[in-house]
PDB file of C-alpha atoms and ligand atoms in Angstrom:
ATOM      1  CA  MET Y   1      38.097  36.396 -66.765  1.00 98.00           C
ATOM      2  CA  LYS Y   2      34.586  35.720 -65.523  1.00 98.00           C
ATOM      3  CA  PHE Y   3      32.481  32.921 -67.003  1.00 98.00           C
ATOM      4  CA  PHE Y   4      28.734  33.429 -67.360  1.00 98.00           C
ATOM      5  CA  VAL Y   5      26.409  30.832 -68.842  1.00 98.00           C
ATOM      6  CA  ASP Y   6      23.969  32.004 -71.505  1.00 98.00           C
ATOM      7  CA  THR Y   7      20.850  29.959 -70.818  1.00 98.00           C
ATOM      8  CA  ALA Y   8      17.611  29.802 -68.836  1.00 98.00           C
ATOM      9  CA  ASP Y   9      17.887  26.038 -68.385  1.00 98.00           C
ATOM     10  CA  THR Y  10      18.067  25.601 -64.616  1.00 98.00           C
ATOM     11  CA  ASN Y  11      19.429  22.036 -64.847  1.00 98.00           C
ATOM     12  CA  ASP Y  12      22.420  23.246 -66.846  1.00 98.00           C
ATOM     13  CA  ILE Y  13      22.908  26.225 -64.534  1.00 98.00           C
ATOM     14  CA  ALA Y  14      22.821  24.055 -61.381  1.00 98.00           C
ATOM     15  CA  ASP Y  15      25.205  21.553 -62.933  1.00 98.00           C
ATOM     16  CA  LEU Y  16      27.732  24.222 -63.974  1.00 98.00           C
ATOM     17  CA  ALA Y  17      27.370  26.173 -60.712  1.00 98.00           C
ATOM     18  CA  ALA Y  18      28.392  23.011 -58.835  1.00 98.00           C
ATOM     19  CA  THR Y  19      31.844  23.207 -60.509  1.00 97.00           C
ATOM     20  CA  GLY Y  20      32.526  26.492 -58.734  1.00 97.00           C
ATOM     21  CA  LEU Y  21      33.600  27.978 -62.081  1.00 96.00           C
ATOM     22  CA  LEU Y  22      30.420  29.886 -62.863  1.00 98.00           C
ATOM     23  CA  ASP Y  23      30.366  33.625 -62.130  1.00 98.00           C
ATOM     24  CA  GLY Y  24      26.934  34.550 -63.457  1.00 98.00           C
ATOM     25  CA  VAL Y  25      24.111  33.938 -65.909  1.00 98.00           C
ATOM     26  CA  THR Y  26      22.690  35.785 -68.895  1.00 98.00           C
ATOM     27  CA  THR Y  27      19.231  35.248 -70.317  1.00 98.00           C
ATOM     28  CA  ASN Y  28      17.288  36.936 -73.089  1.00 98.00           C
ATOM     29  CA  PRO Y  29      13.676  36.699 -74.313  1.00 98.00           C
ATOM     30  CA  SER Y  30      14.593  33.938 -76.801  1.00 98.00           C
ATOM     31  CA  LEU Y  31      16.216  31.832 -74.056  1.00 98.00           C
ATOM     32  CA  ILE Y  32      13.201  32.361 -71.775  1.00 98.00           C
ATOM     33  CA  ALA Y  33      10.911  31.231 -74.619  1.00 98.00           C
ATOM     34  CA  LYS Y  34      13.130  28.180 -75.159  1.00 98.00           C
ATOM     35  CA  SER Y  35      12.855  27.242 -71.457  1.00 98.00           C
ATOM     36  CA  GLY Y  36       9.044  27.188 -71.752  1.00 98.00           C
ATOM     37  CA  ARG Y  37       8.878  28.622 -68.216  1.00 98.00           C
ATOM     38  CA  ASP Y  38       7.320  31.695 -66.626  1.00 98.00           C
ATOM     39  CA  PHE Y  39       9.837  34.568 -66.892  1.00 98.00           C
ATOM     40  CA  LEU Y  40       9.648  35.788 -63.285  1.00 98.00           C
ATOM     41  CA  GLU Y  41       9.532  32.292 -61.809  1.00 98.00           C
ATOM     42  CA  VAL Y  42      12.520  30.967 -63.755  1.00 98.00           C
ATOM     43  CA  THR Y  43      14.525  34.146 -63.109  1.00 98.00           C
ATOM     44  CA  ARG Y  44      13.880  33.797 -59.363  1.00 98.00           C
ATOM     45  CA  GLU Y  45      15.058  30.192 -59.469  1.00 98.00           C
ATOM     46  CA  ILE Y  46      18.213  31.102 -61.419  1.00 98.00           C
ATOM     47  CA  CYS Y  47      19.045  33.897 -58.954  1.00 98.00           C
ATOM     48  CA  GLY Y  48      19.008  31.295 -56.184  1.00 98.00           C
ATOM     49  CA  LEU Y  49      21.418  29.017 -58.045  1.00 98.00           C
ATOM     50  CA  VAL Y  50      24.298  31.504 -58.462  1.00 98.00           C
ATOM     51  CA  ASP Y  51      25.726  34.296 -56.334  1.00 96.00           C
ATOM     52  CA  GLY Y  52      26.801  36.413 -59.306  1.00 98.00           C
ATOM     53  CA  PRO Y  53      24.760  38.637 -61.619  1.00 98.00           C
ATOM     54  CA  VAL Y  54      21.776  37.197 -63.491  1.00 98.00           C
ATOM     55  CA  SER Y  55      20.821  39.274 -66.514  1.00 98.00           C
ATOM     56  CA  ALA Y  56      17.075  39.552 -67.097  1.00 98.00           C
ATOM     57  CA  GLU Y  57      16.030  41.516 -70.163  1.00 98.00           C
ATOM     58  CA  VAL Y  58      13.275  44.112 -70.393  1.00 98.00           C
ATOM     59  CA  VAL Y  59      10.897  43.753 -73.338  1.00 98.00           C
ATOM     60  CA  ALA Y  60       9.508  47.291 -73.450  1.00 98.00           C
ATOM     61  CA  LEU Y  61      11.080  49.531 -76.064  1.00 98.00           C
ATOM     62  CA  ASP Y  62      10.343  52.900 -74.428  1.00 98.00           C
ATOM     63  CA  HIS Y  63      12.064  54.345 -71.356  1.00 98.00           C
ATOM     64  CA  GLU Y  64       8.950  54.472 -69.159  1.00 98.00           C
ATOM     65  CA  GLY Y  65       8.067  50.875 -70.008  1.00 98.00           C
ATOM     66  CA  MET Y  66      11.638  49.729 -69.370  1.00 98.00           C
ATOM     67  CA  MET Y  67      11.639  51.464 -65.967  1.00 98.00           C
ATOM     68  CA  ARG Y  68       8.329  49.835 -65.083  1.00 98.00           C
ATOM     69  CA  GLU Y  69       9.621  46.374 -66.028  1.00 98.00           C
ATOM     70  CA  ALA Y  70      12.959  46.976 -64.283  1.00 98.00           C
ATOM     71  CA  GLU Y  71      11.040  47.742 -61.073  1.00 97.00           C
ATOM     72  CA  ILE Y  72       9.402  44.316 -61.275  1.00 98.00           C
ATOM     73  CA  LEU Y  73      12.630  42.503 -62.181  1.00 98.00           C
ATOM     74  CA  ARG Y  74      14.893  44.081 -59.596  1.00 96.00           C
ATOM     75  CA  LYS Y  75      12.547  43.038 -56.796  1.00 96.00           C
ATOM     76  CA  ILE Y  76      13.244  39.377 -57.651  1.00 97.00           C
ATOM     77  CA  ALA Y  77      16.663  39.231 -55.970  1.00 97.00           C
ATOM     78  CA  ASP Y  78      19.730  41.348 -55.177  1.00 97.00           C
ATOM     79  CA  ASN Y  79      21.759  39.698 -57.940  1.00 98.00           C
ATOM     80  CA  VAL Y  80      19.381  40.599 -60.779  1.00 98.00           C
ATOM     81  CA  CYS Y  81      21.085  42.625 -63.498  1.00 98.00           C
ATOM     82  CA  ILE Y  82      18.657  44.539 -65.720  1.00 98.00           C
ATOM     83  CA  LYS Y  83      19.391  43.984 -69.391  1.00 98.00           C
ATOM     84  CA  VAL Y  84      18.428  46.799 -71.743  1.00 98.00           C
ATOM     85  CA  PRO Y  85      18.908  47.123 -75.512  1.00 98.00           C
ATOM     86  CA  LEU Y  86      21.445  49.523 -76.950  1.00 98.00           C
ATOM     87  CA  THR Y  87      18.970  52.235 -77.992  1.00 98.00           C
ATOM     88  CA  ILE Y  88      18.515  55.799 -76.783  1.00 98.00           C
ATOM     89  CA  ASP Y  89      15.704  54.633 -74.476  1.00 98.00           C
ATOM     90  CA  GLY Y  90      17.863  51.748 -73.266  1.00 98.00           C
ATOM     91  CA  LEU Y  91      20.767  54.085 -72.500  1.00 98.00           C
ATOM     92  CA  LYS Y  92      18.476  56.533 -70.713  1.00 98.00           C
ATOM     93  CA  THR Y  93      17.132  53.658 -68.629  1.00 98.00           C
ATOM     94  CA  CYS Y  94      20.682  52.452 -67.948  1.00 98.00           C
ATOM     95  CA  LYS Y  95      21.748  55.889 -66.687  1.00 98.00           C
ATOM     96  CA  LYS Y  96      18.740  56.121 -64.388  1.00 98.00           C
ATOM     97  CA  LEU Y  97      19.010  52.605 -62.986  1.00 98.00           C
ATOM     98  CA  THR Y  98      22.779  52.640 -62.388  1.00 98.00           C
ATOM     99  CA  SER Y  99      22.594  56.017 -60.631  1.00 96.00           C
ATOM    100  CA  ASP Y 100      20.890  54.255 -57.722  1.00 92.00           C
ATOM    101  CA  GLY Y 101      23.181  51.218 -57.754  1.00 94.00           C
ATOM    102  CA  THR Y 102      21.193  48.781 -59.895  1.00 97.00           C
ATOM    103  CA  LEU Y 103      23.310  46.475 -62.083  1.00 98.00           C
ATOM    104  CA  VAL Y 104      22.666  47.044 -65.791  1.00 98.00           C
ATOM    105  CA  ASN Y 105      23.807  45.066 -68.831  1.00 98.00           C
ATOM    106  CA  VAL Y 106      23.485  46.976 -72.113  1.00 98.00           C
ATOM    107  CA  THR Y 107      22.933  44.350 -74.769  1.00 98.00           C
ATOM    108  CA  LEU Y 108      22.896  44.022 -78.574  1.00 98.00           C
ATOM    109  CA  CYS Y 109      26.111  46.015 -78.973  1.00 98.00           C
ATOM    110  CA  PHE Y 110      27.560  45.851 -82.484  1.00 98.00           C
ATOM    111  CA  SER Y 111      29.921  48.833 -82.639  1.00 97.00           C
ATOM    112  CA  ALA Y 112      32.640  50.391 -80.511  1.00 98.00           C
ATOM    113  CA  ASN Y 113      30.783  53.721 -80.545  1.00 98.00           C
ATOM    114  CA  GLN Y 114      27.727  51.990 -79.100  1.00 98.00           C
ATOM    115  CA  ALA Y 115      29.960  50.551 -76.371  1.00 98.00           C
ATOM    116  CA  LEU Y 116      31.334  54.027 -75.675  1.00 98.00           C
ATOM    117  CA  LEU Y 117      27.769  55.259 -75.171  1.00 98.00           C
ATOM    118  CA  ALA Y 118      26.998  52.356 -72.831  1.00 98.00           C
ATOM    119  CA  ALA Y 119      30.041  53.228 -70.699  1.00 98.00           C
ATOM    120  CA  LYS Y 120      29.036  56.892 -70.619  1.00 98.00           C
ATOM    121  CA  ALA Y 121      25.568  55.784 -69.456  1.00 98.00           C
ATOM    122  CA  GLY Y 122      27.277  54.027 -66.529  1.00 98.00           C
ATOM    123  CA  ALA Y 123      26.567  50.454 -67.638  1.00 98.00           C
ATOM    124  CA  SER Y 124      27.863  47.716 -65.359  1.00 98.00           C
ATOM    125  CA  PHE Y 125      28.279  45.494 -68.436  1.00 98.00           C
ATOM    126  CA  VAL Y 126      28.196  45.982 -72.189  1.00 98.00           C
ATOM    127  CA  SER Y 127      27.414  42.946 -74.359  1.00 98.00           C
ATOM    128  CA  PRO Y 128      29.084  42.930 -77.781  1.00 98.00           C
ATOM    129  CA  PHE Y 129      27.686  40.022 -79.830  1.00 98.00           C
ATOM    130  CA  VAL Y 130      30.734  38.284 -81.316  1.00 98.00           C
ATOM    131  CA  GLY Y 131      29.052  35.404 -83.191  1.00 97.00           C
ATOM    132  CA  ARG Y 132      26.297  37.495 -84.761  1.00 97.00           C
ATOM    133  CA  HIS Y 133      28.959  40.021 -85.809  1.00 95.00           C
ATOM    134  CA  ASP Y 134      30.945  37.235 -87.512  1.00 95.00           C
ATOM    135  CA  ASP Y 135      27.756  35.906 -89.151  1.00 95.00           C
ATOM    136  CA  ASN Y 136      27.327  39.237 -90.901  1.00 96.00           C
ATOM    137  CA  GLY Y 137      30.796  39.415 -92.382  1.00 94.00           C
ATOM    138  CA  PHE Y 138      32.495  41.458 -89.650  1.00 94.00           C
ATOM    139  CA  ASP Y 139      35.221  40.335 -87.251  1.00 94.00           C
ATOM    140  CA  GLY Y 140      33.719  39.993 -83.804  1.00 96.00           C
ATOM    141  CA  MET Y 141      37.177  40.046 -82.234  1.00 97.00           C
ATOM    142  CA  ASP Y 142      37.978  43.431 -83.797  1.00 97.00           C
ATOM    143  CA  LEU Y 143      34.931  44.728 -81.971  1.00 98.00           C
ATOM    144  CA  ILE Y 144      36.140  43.353 -78.614  1.00 98.00           C
ATOM    145  CA  ARG Y 145      39.644  44.743 -79.298  1.00 98.00           C
ATOM    146  CA  ASP Y 146      38.332  48.236 -80.094  1.00 98.00           C
ATOM    147  CA  ILE Y 147      36.109  48.331 -77.031  1.00 98.00           C
ATOM    148  CA  ARG Y 148      38.997  47.189 -74.788  1.00 98.00           C
ATOM    149  CA  LEU Y 149      41.211  49.949 -76.204  1.00 98.00           C
ATOM    150  CA  ILE Y 150      38.588  52.662 -75.750  1.00 98.00           C
ATOM    151  CA  TYR Y 151      37.628  51.591 -72.234  1.00 98.00           C
ATOM    152  CA  ASP Y 152      41.292  51.480 -71.215  1.00 98.00           C
ATOM    153  CA  ASN Y 153      41.953  54.906 -72.788  1.00 98.00           C
ATOM    154  CA  TYR Y 154      39.386  56.479 -70.497  1.00 98.00           C
ATOM    155  CA  ALA Y 155      39.510  54.047 -67.559  1.00 98.00           C
ATOM    156  CA  PHE Y 156      35.805  53.222 -67.936  1.00 98.00           C
ATOM    157  CA  GLU Y 157      34.703  50.675 -65.358  1.00 98.00           C
ATOM    158  CA  THR Y 158      32.019  49.079 -67.537  1.00 98.00           C
ATOM    159  CA  GLU Y 159      32.864  45.400 -67.946  1.00 98.00           C
ATOM    160  CA  ILE Y 160      33.134  43.975 -71.457  1.00 98.00           C
ATOM    161  CA  LEU Y 161      30.812  40.951 -71.486  1.00 98.00           C
ATOM    162  CA  ALA Y 162      31.596  39.102 -74.714  1.00 98.00           C
ATOM    163  CA  ALA Y 163      28.311  37.547 -75.869  1.00 98.00           C
ATOM    164  CA  SER Y 164      27.066  35.386 -78.726  1.00 98.00           C
ATOM    165  CA  ILE Y 165      30.080  33.150 -78.174  1.00 98.00           C
ATOM    166  CA  ARG Y 166      29.889  30.082 -80.403  1.00 97.00           C
ATOM    167  CA  HIS Y 167      33.004  27.978 -79.709  1.00 97.00           C
ATOM    168  CA  PRO Y 168      36.157  27.658 -77.559  1.00 97.00           C
ATOM    169  CA  VAL Y 169      38.329  29.669 -79.986  1.00 97.00           C
ATOM    170  CA  HIS Y 170      36.066  32.677 -79.370  1.00 98.00           C
ATOM    171  CA  VAL Y 171      36.733  32.266 -75.641  1.00 98.00           C
ATOM    172  CA  LEU Y 172      40.489  32.015 -76.180  1.00 98.00           C
ATOM    173  CA  GLU Y 173      40.549  35.152 -78.343  1.00 98.00           C
ATOM    174  CA  CYS Y 174      38.431  37.087 -75.850  1.00 98.00           C
ATOM    175  CA  ALA Y 175      40.804  36.067 -73.055  1.00 98.00           C
ATOM    176  CA  ARG Y 176      43.817  37.174 -75.126  1.00 98.00           C
ATOM    177  CA  ILE Y 177      42.242  40.574 -75.743  1.00 98.00           C
ATOM    178  CA  GLY Y 178      41.145  40.978 -72.143  1.00 98.00           C
ATOM    179  CA  ALA Y 179      37.353  40.816 -72.230  1.00 98.00           C
ATOM    180  CA  ASP Y 180      36.204  40.911 -68.593  1.00 98.00           C
ATOM    181  CA  VAL Y 181      33.501  38.282 -69.035  1.00 98.00           C
ATOM    182  CA  ALA Y 182      32.474  35.698 -71.622  1.00 98.00           C
ATOM    183  CA  THR Y 183      28.916  34.427 -71.619  1.00 98.00           C
ATOM    184  CA  MET Y 184      28.685  31.048 -73.276  1.00 98.00           C
ATOM    185  CA  PRO Y 185      26.125  28.363 -74.031  1.00 98.00           C
ATOM    186  CA  PRO Y 186      26.532  25.419 -71.602  1.00 98.00           C
ATOM    187  CA  ALA Y 187      28.072  23.213 -74.324  1.00 98.00           C
ATOM    188  CA  VAL Y 188      30.854  25.731 -74.983  1.00 98.00           C
ATOM    189  CA  ILE Y 189      31.794  25.874 -71.289  1.00 98.00           C
ATOM    190  CA  ARG Y 190      31.889  22.076 -71.162  1.00 97.00           C
ATOM    191  CA  ASN Y 191      33.972  21.922 -74.352  1.00 97.00           C
ATOM    192  CA  LEU Y 192      36.672  24.138 -72.836  1.00 97.00           C
ATOM    193  CA  VAL Y 193      37.858  21.265 -70.654  1.00 97.00           C
ATOM    194  CA  LYS Y 194      38.192  18.758 -73.467  1.00 96.00           C
ATOM    195  CA  HIS Y 195      41.516  17.727 -74.960  1.00 97.00           C
ATOM    196  CA  VAL Y 196      42.287  14.455 -76.714  1.00 97.00           C
ATOM    197  CA  LEU Y 197      45.725  14.262 -75.059  1.00 98.00           C
ATOM    198  CA  THR Y 198      44.179  14.678 -71.601  1.00 98.00           C
ATOM    199  CA  ASP Y 199      41.861  11.708 -72.311  1.00 98.00           C
ATOM    200  CA  LYS Y 200      44.714   9.683 -73.782  1.00 98.00           C
ATOM    201  CA  GLY Y 201      46.960  10.529 -70.811  1.00 98.00           C
ATOM    202  CA  ILE Y 202      44.321   9.421 -68.287  1.00 98.00           C
ATOM    203  CA  GLU Y 203      43.778   6.203 -70.224  1.00 98.00           C
ATOM    204  CA  GLY Y 204      47.532   5.441 -70.174  1.00 98.00           C
ATOM    205  CA  PHE Y 205      47.928   6.231 -66.468  1.00 98.00           C
ATOM    206  CA  MET Y 206      44.904   4.089 -65.581  1.00 98.00           C
ATOM    207  CA  ALA Y 207      46.242   1.141 -67.592  1.00 98.00           C
ATOM    208  CA  ASP Y 208      49.676   1.389 -65.903  1.00 98.00           C
ATOM    209  CA  TRP Y 209      48.123   1.853 -62.465  1.00 98.00           C
ATOM    210  CA  ALA Y 210      46.074  -1.333 -62.947  1.00 98.00           C
ATOM    211  CA  LYS Y 211      49.324  -3.203 -63.561  1.00 98.00           C
ATOM    212  CA  THR Y 212      50.617  -2.261 -60.102  1.00 98.00           C
ATOM    213  CA  GLY Y 213      47.751  -4.192 -58.476  1.00 98.00           C
ATOM    214  CA  GLN Y 214      47.494  -1.432 -55.857  1.00 97.00           C
ATOM    215  CA  SER Y 215      44.448   0.522 -54.683  1.00 95.00           C
ATOM    216  CA  LEU Y 216      43.916   3.701 -52.707  1.00 93.00           C
TER     217      LEU Y 216
HETATM  218  C1  E4P P 301      23.816  37.688 -74.578  1.00 97.62           C
HETATM  219  O1  E4P P 301      23.584  38.050 -73.448  1.00 97.62           O
HETATM  220  C2  E4P P 301      22.889  36.979 -75.436  1.00 97.62           C
HETATM  221  O2  E4P P 301      21.958  36.320 -74.623  1.00 97.62           O
HETATM  222  C3  E4P P 301      23.535  35.905 -76.281  1.00 97.62           C
HETATM  223  O3  E4P P 301      24.914  35.766 -76.040  1.00 97.62           O
HETATM  224  C4  E4P P 301      23.104  35.881 -77.694  1.00 97.62           C
HETATM  225  O4  E4P P 301      23.750  34.816 -78.356  1.00 97.62           O
HETATM  226  P1  E4P P 301      23.250  34.212 -79.752  1.00 97.62           P
HETATM  227  O5  E4P P 301      23.738  35.095 -80.836  1.00 97.62           O
HETATM  228  O6  E4P P 301      23.878  32.858 -79.804  1.00 97.62           O
HETATM  229  O7  E4P P 301      21.742  34.174 -79.678  1.00 97.62           O
END
């Protein structure tokens, strides 16, 4: 399972990339706004911090506008992945961009049928939004499960990029189902490592080691 971080904060990205556990980055217009930085400049910096795909989202809603913006974004670096919304224009743009080898992430996916369309459009990634699905009274994990089943039925190569992940249990469930990627806020990635018994174990070993009077 690949781990992407869902942020445009370059300090967090650099810190997590240094662990060697980070496989990519996703951003969206809200995260760019939160960073307070210039979109192209911050995207360029992020692309230099990780080797894997960096999703940068178009803001046009029509196909021609999306293509124009994608042209600007894909010149930033080889690892830019163009993020398009799950609309007819987004799917049309996805089909066109992927036909010449550009990475595309189809985002704002809330149904298995939408994910089927994204795969048929040749998407590199589809982003089902687990947390926002849960927020609205649906089961985000049912969505991931259905998409996994459909993609396996037809051997689609589109990767399931579980998005809008809110806590470690979401990550665990996605891993059980077989999502290809989870994109998580930095705090969720950091929380995955935590366990009270790990801390307690280290504390006990350190106390006993001190008693030996030895050093390494
Ligand atoms: C995905 O690529 C999106 O950027 C993201 O996961 C949305 O998450 P949110 O629902 O926490 O805003």
